[in-house]
């Protein structure tokens, strides 16, 4: 199966950020845009499902449109429908999950087919789900890293756009490994968005191929 790349044309690709926490990946994306490292993209809106997420304060500091849709206690589909409406209202082309800690409904994924990116702190398909860095330490792997992938209906599963690897040090614990992987995440995510924004790629089966 193949799918068409995103082709925003001459206009910048409009990114919608979804987050639940501190938002360091969101800030890395925002910085890459403001410094010109990530070209052809702009942040159209930031959405949090957690009212006091650190990323919300940062978005407001940057003067970006920011909306909170608290998800706790709400039906997934109903909550997702509100987010879809907000993303559409802001003309979003590409949704970037940046520490968004809630599963998305099938309806949400269908609303943005191959138009949702996620970053996961492991070399997928190893260690999907929560505490990927702790899983890596427990398993005893010698190489760890991060993955940027398109989101499909399965957890941490979609087509891989980019990965960055680092050695696991003998002195590492889950915390130090997470810190070092995070440095790589902040490089990988803007780079992957740049690739997608360029439109110069094709998705063939599970493979993301640059043209
Ligand atoms: C990152 O480790 C990311 O890989 C995972 O959640 C964490 C979010 O961190 N999906 P931040 O909020 O971007 O700092």
Coordinates of C-alpha atoms and ligand atoms in Angstrom, one line a residue:
X1 CA 0.0 0.0 0.0
X2 CA 1.3 3.5 -0.7
X3 CA 0.0 6.9 0.3
X4 CA 0.4 10.4 -1.0
X5 CA 2.8 12.7 0.8
X6 CA 1.7 15.9 2.4
X7 CA 2.0 18.7 -0.2
X8 CA 1.2 22.0 1.4
X9 CA 2.4 23.8 -1.7
X10 CA 3.9 27.3 -1.2
X11 CA 2.2 27.8 2.2
X12 CA 3.9 26.8 5.4
X13 CA 2.8 23.5 6.8
X14 CA 0.5 24.2 9.7
X15 CA 1.3 22.1 12.8
X16 CA -1.0 21.3 15.6
X17 CA 0.8 20.3 18.8
X18 CA -0.9 17.9 21.3
X19 CA 0.7 17.6 24.7
X20 CA 0.1 16.6 28.3
X21 CA 3.2 17.6 30.1
X22 CA 6.3 19.7 30.2
X23 CA 6.5 20.2 26.5
X24 CA 10.2 20.0 25.8
X25 CA 9.7 18.5 22.4
X26 CA 7.2 21.2 21.5
X27 CA 9.8 23.8 22.5
X28 CA 12.4 22.1 20.4
X29 CA 10.1 22.2 17.4
X30 CA 9.2 25.9 18.1
X31 CA 12.9 26.8 18.4
X32 CA 13.8 24.9 15.2
X33 CA 11.1 27.0 13.4
X34 CA 12.2 30.3 14.9
X35 CA 15.9 29.7 14.2
X36 CA 15.2 28.7 10.6
X37 CA 16.4 25.1 11.0
X38 CA 12.9 23.8 10.4
X39 CA 11.7 25.6 7.3
X40 CA 8.3 25.5 5.6
X41 CA 6.4 24.9 8.8
X42 CA 4.6 26.9 11.5
X43 CA 2.8 26.1 14.8
X44 CA -0.9 26.9 14.3
X45 CA -2.1 25.8 17.6
X46 CA -1.1 24.0 20.8
X47 CA -3.6 21.7 22.6
X48 CA -3.3 20.2 26.0
X49 CA -5.5 17.6 27.6
X50 CA -4.1 18.6 31.1
X51 CA -4.9 22.0 32.5
X52 CA -1.7 22.6 34.4
X53 CA 0.7 21.0 31.8
X54 CA 4.0 22.9 31.7
X55 CA 3.7 23.1 27.9
X56 CA 0.6 25.3 28.2
X57 CA 2.5 28.1 30.0
X58 CA 5.3 27.9 27.5
X59 CA 2.8 28.1 24.6
X60 CA 1.2 31.2 26.1
X61 CA 4.7 32.7 26.7
X62 CA 5.4 32.3 23.1
X63 CA 2.1 33.9 22.2
X64 CA 0.9 30.8 20.4
X65 CA -2.8 30.0 20.2
X66 CA -3.4 27.4 23.0
X67 CA -6.4 25.5 24.0
X68 CA -7.0 23.1 27.0
X69 CA -9.5 20.3 26.6
X70 CA -9.4 18.4 29.8
X71 CA -9.8 14.7 29.0
X72 CA -10.1 13.3 32.5
X73 CA -13.4 11.6 33.0
X74 CA -14.5 12.3 29.5
X75 CA -15.4 9.7 26.8
X76 CA -12.5 9.4 24.3
X77 CA -14.5 10.0 21.2
X78 CA -16.3 13.0 22.5
X79 CA -13.0 14.6 23.7
X80 CA -11.3 13.8 20.5
X81 CA -14.1 15.3 18.4
X82 CA -13.5 18.6 20.2
X83 CA -9.8 18.5 19.4
X84 CA -10.5 17.6 15.8
X85 CA -12.8 20.7 15.5
X86 CA -10.2 22.9 17.1
X87 CA -7.4 21.6 14.8
X88 CA -9.6 22.0 11.7
X89 CA -10.6 25.5 12.8
X90 CA -6.8 26.4 13.0
X91 CA -6.2 24.9 9.5
X92 CA -3.9 22.2 10.8
X93 CA -2.2 20.1 8.1
X94 CA -0.1 17.9 10.5
X95 CA -0.7 16.9 14.1
X96 CA 2.4 16.4 16.2
X97 CA 2.0 14.5 19.4
X98 CA 4.6 15.8 21.9
X99 CA 4.2 13.9 25.1
X100 CA 0.4 13.5 24.6
X101 CA -0.3 10.8 27.1
X102 CA -3.7 9.6 25.9
X103 CA -4.7 7.1 23.3
X104 CA -6.4 8.6 20.3
X105 CA -9.7 7.3 19.0
X106 CA -9.9 5.6 15.5
X107 CA -12.0 8.6 14.5
X108 CA -9.2 11.0 15.3
X109 CA -6.6 8.9 13.4
X110 CA -9.1 8.7 10.4
X111 CA -9.5 12.5 10.5
X112 CA -5.7 12.9 9.8
X113 CA -4.6 9.9 7.8
X114 CA -0.7 9.8 7.8
X115 CA -1.0 13.3 9.1
X116 CA -0.2 12.6 12.7
X117 CA 3.4 12.2 14.0
X118 CA 4.5 10.9 17.4
X119 CA 7.8 10.7 19.1
X120 CA 8.6 7.7 21.3
X121 CA 11.7 7.2 23.5
X122 CA 12.8 3.8 22.2
X123 CA 13.9 2.3 18.9
X124 CA 10.6 0.9 17.9
X125 CA 9.4 -1.8 17.6
X126 CA 11.2 -2.4 20.8
X127 CA 9.6 -1.2 24.0
X128 CA 6.3 0.4 23.0
X129 CA 4.1 1.8 25.7
X130 CA 4.9 3.5 29.0
X131 CA 8.4 3.8 30.5
X132 CA 10.2 2.8 27.4
X133 CA 13.6 3.9 28.9
X134 CA 12.9 1.7 32.0
X135 CA 12.0 -1.2 29.8
X136 CA 15.3 -0.8 27.9
X137 CA 17.3 -0.8 31.1
X138 CA 15.4 -3.8 32.4
X139 CA 15.9 -5.7 29.2
X140 CA 19.6 -5.0 29.1
X141 CA 19.9 -3.6 25.6
X142 CA 23.2 -2.0 24.6
X143 CA 21.7 0.5 22.2
X144 CA 18.6 2.7 22.8
X145 CA 17.2 5.8 21.1
X146 CA 14.0 7.5 19.9
X147 CA 11.6 7.0 17.0
X148 CA 9.4 9.5 15.1
X149 CA 6.6 7.7 13.4
X150 CA 3.2 8.3 11.8
X151 CA 0.3 7.4 14.1
X152 CA -2.0 4.6 13.1
X153 CA -4.6 2.6 15.0
X154 CA -2.1 0.7 17.0
X155 CA 0.0 1.9 19.9
X156 CA 3.5 3.1 18.9
X157 CA 3.2 1.2 15.6
X158 CA 2.9 3.4 12.5
X159 CA 5.4 4.0 9.7
X160 CA 8.8 5.1 10.9
X161 CA 10.0 8.5 9.7
X162 CA 13.3 8.8 11.7
X163 CA 15.2 7.2 14.4
X164 CA 18.3 8.2 16.4
X165 CA 20.4 5.7 18.4
X166 CA 22.7 6.1 21.4
X167 CA 24.7 3.5 23.4
X168 CA 23.3 2.5 26.8
X169 CA 26.1 3.1 29.3
X170 CA 26.9 0.7 32.1
X171 CA 26.3 3.6 34.5
X172 CA 22.9 4.4 33.1
X173 CA 19.6 4.0 35.0
X174 CA 16.2 4.8 33.5
X175 CA 16.5 8.4 34.5
X176 CA 19.9 9.1 32.9
X177 CA 19.0 7.1 29.8
X178 CA 15.8 9.1 29.4
X179 CA 17.8 12.4 29.7
X180 CA 20.2 11.4 27.0
X181 CA 17.5 10.1 24.7
X182 CA 15.6 13.4 25.2
X183 CA 18.6 15.2 23.7
X184 CA 18.2 13.0 20.6
X185 CA 14.4 13.5 20.5
X186 CA 14.9 17.3 20.3
X187 CA 17.0 16.7 17.2
X188 CA 15.0 14.0 15.6
X189 CA 11.5 15.5 15.9
X190 CA 12.2 18.8 14.0
X191 CA 14.2 16.9 11.4
X192 CA 11.4 14.4 10.8
X193 CA 8.9 17.3 10.5
X194 CA 11.2 18.9 8.0
X195 CA 11.2 15.8 5.9
X196 CA 7.4 15.6 6.0
X197 CA 7.0 19.3 5.3
X198 CA 9.2 19.0 2.2
X199 CA 6.7 16.6 0.7
X200 CA 9.7 14.8 -0.9
X201 CA 8.9 11.4 0.3
X202 CA 6.7 8.4 -0.3
X203 CA 5.2 5.8 2.0
X204 CA 5.4 2.4 0.5
X205 CA 4.0 -0.3 2.8
X206 CA 5.7 0.3 6.1
X207 CA 8.6 2.2 4.5
X208 CA 9.1 5.9 4.5
X209 CA 11.3 6.6 1.5
X210 CA 12.9 10.0 0.7
X211 CA 12.8 11.1 -2.9
Ligands
LIG1 C1 9.1 12.3 25.6 O1 10.1 11.4 26.1 C2 8.5 11.6 24.4 O2 9.3 10.7 23.7 C3 7.3 10.9 25.0 O3 6.9 11.7 26.1 C4 8.0 12.5 26.5 C5 7.5 13.9 26.4 O4 8.4 14.8 26.9 N1 6.3 10.6 24.1 P1 8.2 16.4 26.7 O5 6.8 16.8 27.3 O6 8.2 16.7 25.2 O7 9.3 17.1 27.4

